[in-house]
Amino acid sequence: MPPNPEVGSQFYVQQKNAILAYLVQNIDQNLLERGDEAQLRARVEELVEEKLRAEKVPYSRQMRNRLVSDIADEILGYGPIEPLLRDPTVTEIMVNRHDQVYCERFGKLELTDVQFRDDEHIRHVIDKIVTPLGRRVDESSPMVDARLPDGSRVNAIIPPLSLNGPVLTIRKFSVDPYTVEDLIGFGTLTQHMAAFLAACVKVKLNIIVSGGSGAGKTTLLNVLSSFIPEGERVITVEDAAELKLHQPHVVRLESRPPNIEGKGEVKIRDLVRNCLRMRPDRIVVGEVRGGEALDMLQAMNTGHEGSISTIHANSPRDAVARLETMVMMAGMDLPSRAIREQIASAIHLIVQVGRLSDGSRKVLSITEVQGMEGNVVVLQDIFTFRQKGISEAGKVLGSMQPTGLVPRFMDRFAAAGINIPADIFRQTSA
Ligand SMILES: Nc1ncnc2c1ncn2[C@@H]1O[C@H](COP(=O)(O)OP(=O)(O)OP(=O)(O)O)[C@@H](O)[C@H]1O
Ligand SMILES: [Mg+2]
């Protein structure tokens, strides 16, 4: 037995497992069921002390504290990932293997020292998350989306689909999502771009936020939605409700996956159609992924202006192409020119966001959809981010610049009494 047992050593792990087994046998079932955190934690502490004393293990104060908290997490929470869930600087948790857990902090991936005992241990935590929601994960349904009680988004996928063993990904829910000031502070967009976007939302342009996975689409959608004037009736449609709007008049709809028997699914598309019958002033769709694109475009073209949504795409041009594909998925068999015309007349603005190599998230372009020229949807950048290089510390260097072009819908601002000075579109020398 090592005289100074190191936290995290094999010895530590053995001790922890032995104490856990002891605890499971000795803890009062009633206490567990009552679920009073403070009481349970106190009892766990007692039992850990008791066991360590009985074994005459020489332990440091540090090791004792760590044992108590690890064991309490195991019994009361989601096991080894609990410290990451509690850490407010962690935004994402990725369990790739029982002994390989990454997290994201400040936009960067980090390998953590968190470990599970084995694959079974990960499965146990997954079950702990999904079972209370009436979902399950097993060979017959090896992928599941779920949420933690705090709203964090969870995806679990297990063999045979995952070749790594059970894989768990958690996007943590931020209690107070970023505001426009936060994003300006992070350098995601400039004051001018923010003022411009706010005006675009107020005059009810139809806006699509485009970007890759984790690029910051939902965060920006939330910020754009915050510019919707208070008097309007907003209906949000999402797969997993992430948006947090502060307006008083908001109705939130959330789609539903099929239940264990494979029944009862309600898709985004069903909700979009339903919400058209709910007298919306604004429709905010978390993400367009499929056939709902057609319903949205039709809605936008028939007077439901001011809709905002996101799409998974790598550029504004790609966003248009994807919208076209999605409309085809709606099964109406429209000719592609007709679809493009719908897109060109429905969408006013595409805001492209991206995560750069240094982990920062930026608005890469704000692009006006101007119409059709021949068979092509005409896109015109109004602001773009120009990357100039990378600093020695790995930081991306560059600046956001207006392209010098004034959007065609400027008259809408004037009509609404919103003053957007033309010089925010003027190029500076940089
Ligand atoms: N501008 C930003 N600056 C810094 N962090 C940001 C920014 N925007 C988003 N984030 C953080 O990045 C993570 C992903 O953001 P978000 O959920 O908005 O991305 P997404 O593009 O919607 O992702 P997904 O493709 O998974 O839906 C979150 O943890 C969020 O807090
Ligand atoms: Mg999102």
mmCIF file of N, CA, C and O in Angstrom, residues 27-44 72 75-76:
data_model
loop_
_atom_site.group_PDB
_atom_site.id
_atom_site.type_symbol
_atom_site.label_atom_id
_atom_site.label_comp_id
_atom_site.label_asym_id
_atom_site.label_seq_id
_atom_site.Cartn_x
_atom_site.Cartn_y
_atom_site.Cartn_z
ATOM 1 N N ILE A 27 -26.210 2.115 2.741
ATOM 2 C CA ILE A 27 -26.982 3.356 2.809
ATOM 3 C C ILE A 27 -28.467 3.034 2.932
ATOM 4 O O ILE A 27 -28.951 2.042 2.375
ATOM 5 N N ASP A 28 -29.122 3.861 3.662
ATOM 6 C CA ASP A 28 -30.535 3.679 3.930
ATOM 7 C C ASP A 28 -31.350 3.996 2.666
ATOM 8 O O ASP A 28 -31.273 5.090 2.120
ATOM 9 N N GLN A 29 -32.110 3.018 2.196
ATOM 10 C CA GLN A 29 -32.862 3.169 0.956
ATOM 11 C C GLN A 29 -33.819 4.367 1.017
ATOM 12 O O GLN A 29 -33.996 5.092 0.038
ATOM 13 N N ASN A 30 -34.390 4.573 2.200
ATOM 14 C CA ASN A 30 -35.344 5.684 2.349
ATOM 15 C C ASN A 30 -34.681 7.023 2.085
ATOM 16 O O ASN A 30 -35.246 7.912 1.450
ATOM 17 N N LEU A 31 -33.453 7.116 2.587
ATOM 18 C CA LEU A 31 -32.710 8.358 2.420
ATOM 19 C C LEU A 31 -32.463 8.616 0.930
ATOM 20 O O LEU A 31 -32.646 9.735 0.436
ATOM 21 N N LEU A 32 -32.115 7.542 0.211
ATOM 22 C CA LEU A 32 -31.868 7.658 -1.235
ATOM 23 C C LEU A 32 -33.125 8.113 -1.958
ATOM 24 O O LEU A 32 -33.095 8.977 -2.820
ATOM 25 N N GLU A 33 -34.244 7.501 -1.573
ATOM 26 C CA GLU A 33 -35.480 7.804 -2.274
ATOM 27 C C GLU A 33 -35.966 9.217 -1.998
ATOM 28 O O GLU A 33 -36.534 9.858 -2.864
ATOM 29 N N ARG A 34 -35.711 9.677 -0.790
ATOM 30 C CA ARG A 34 -36.121 11.041 -0.470
ATOM 31 C C ARG A 34 -35.327 12.051 -1.306
ATOM 32 O O ARG A 34 -35.803 13.123 -1.615
ATOM 33 N N GLY A 35 -34.096 11.648 -1.641
ATOM 34 C CA GLY A 35 -33.282 12.467 -2.545
ATOM 35 C C GLY A 35 -32.897 13.828 -1.993
ATOM 36 O O GLY A 35 -32.713 14.763 -2.751
ATOM 37 N N ASP A 36 -32.803 13.968 -0.676
ATOM 38 C CA ASP A 36 -32.365 15.249 -0.113
ATOM 39 C C ASP A 36 -30.833 15.339 -0.236
ATOM 40 O O ASP A 36 -30.098 14.649 0.463
ATOM 41 N N GLU A 37 -30.383 16.182 -1.153
ATOM 42 C CA GLU A 37 -28.945 16.289 -1.461
ATOM 43 C C GLU A 37 -28.075 16.440 -0.232
ATOM 44 O O GLU A 37 -27.130 15.689 -0.047
ATOM 45 N N ALA A 38 -28.435 17.425 0.592
ATOM 46 C CA ALA A 38 -27.562 17.774 1.715
ATOM 47 C C ALA A 38 -27.432 16.595 2.672
ATOM 48 O O ALA A 38 -26.336 16.211 3.079
ATOM 49 N N GLN A 39 -28.583 15.993 2.988
ATOM 50 C CA GLN A 39 -28.574 14.846 3.906
ATOM 51 C C GLN A 39 -27.794 13.678 3.336
ATOM 52 O O GLN A 39 -27.003 13.045 4.025
ATOM 53 N N LEU A 40 -28.042 13.426 2.047
ATOM 54 C CA LEU A 40 -27.364 12.309 1.399
ATOM 55 C C LEU A 40 -25.859 12.513 1.396
ATOM 56 O O LEU A 40 -25.082 11.619 1.698
ATOM 57 N N ARG A 41 -25.476 13.730 1.059
ATOM 58 C CA ARG A 41 -24.060 14.040 0.994
ATOM 59 C C ARG A 41 -23.408 13.825 2.365
ATOM 60 O O ARG A 41 -22.330 13.239 2.480
ATOM 61 N N ALA A 42 -24.117 14.263 3.413
ATOM 62 C CA ALA A 42 -23.585 14.114 4.766
ATOM 63 C C ALA A 42 -23.418 12.628 5.102
ATOM 64 O O ALA A 42 -22.414 12.201 5.677
ATOM 65 N N ARG A 43 -24.419 11.847 4.702
ATOM 66 C CA ARG A 43 -24.381 10.415 5.003
ATOM 67 C C ARG A 43 -23.250 9.733 4.224
ATOM 68 O O ARG A 43 -22.537 8.885 4.757
ATOM 69 N N VAL A 44 -23.098 10.125 2.973
ATOM 70 C CA VAL A 44 -22.019 9.567 2.152
ATOM 71 C C VAL A 44 -20.686 9.862 2.832
ATOM 72 O O VAL A 44 -19.821 8.989 2.970
ATOM 73 N N ALA A 72 -20.178 10.802 -4.016
ATOM 74 C CA ALA A 72 -21.467 11.498 -3.999
ATOM 75 C C ALA A 72 -21.953 11.719 -5.434
ATOM 76 O O ALA A 72 -23.130 11.529 -5.735
ATOM 77 N N ILE A 75 -23.437 8.537 -6.806
ATOM 78 C CA ILE A 75 -24.728 8.144 -6.263
ATOM 79 C C ILE A 75 -25.809 9.181 -6.574
ATOM 80 O O ILE A 75 -26.931 8.839 -6.919
ATOM 81 N N LEU A 76 -25.443 10.453 -6.487
ATOM 82 C CA LEU A 76 -26.458 11.488 -6.609
ATOM 83 C C LEU A 76 -26.543 12.058 -8.010
ATOM 84 O O LEU A 76 -27.549 12.645 -8.390
#
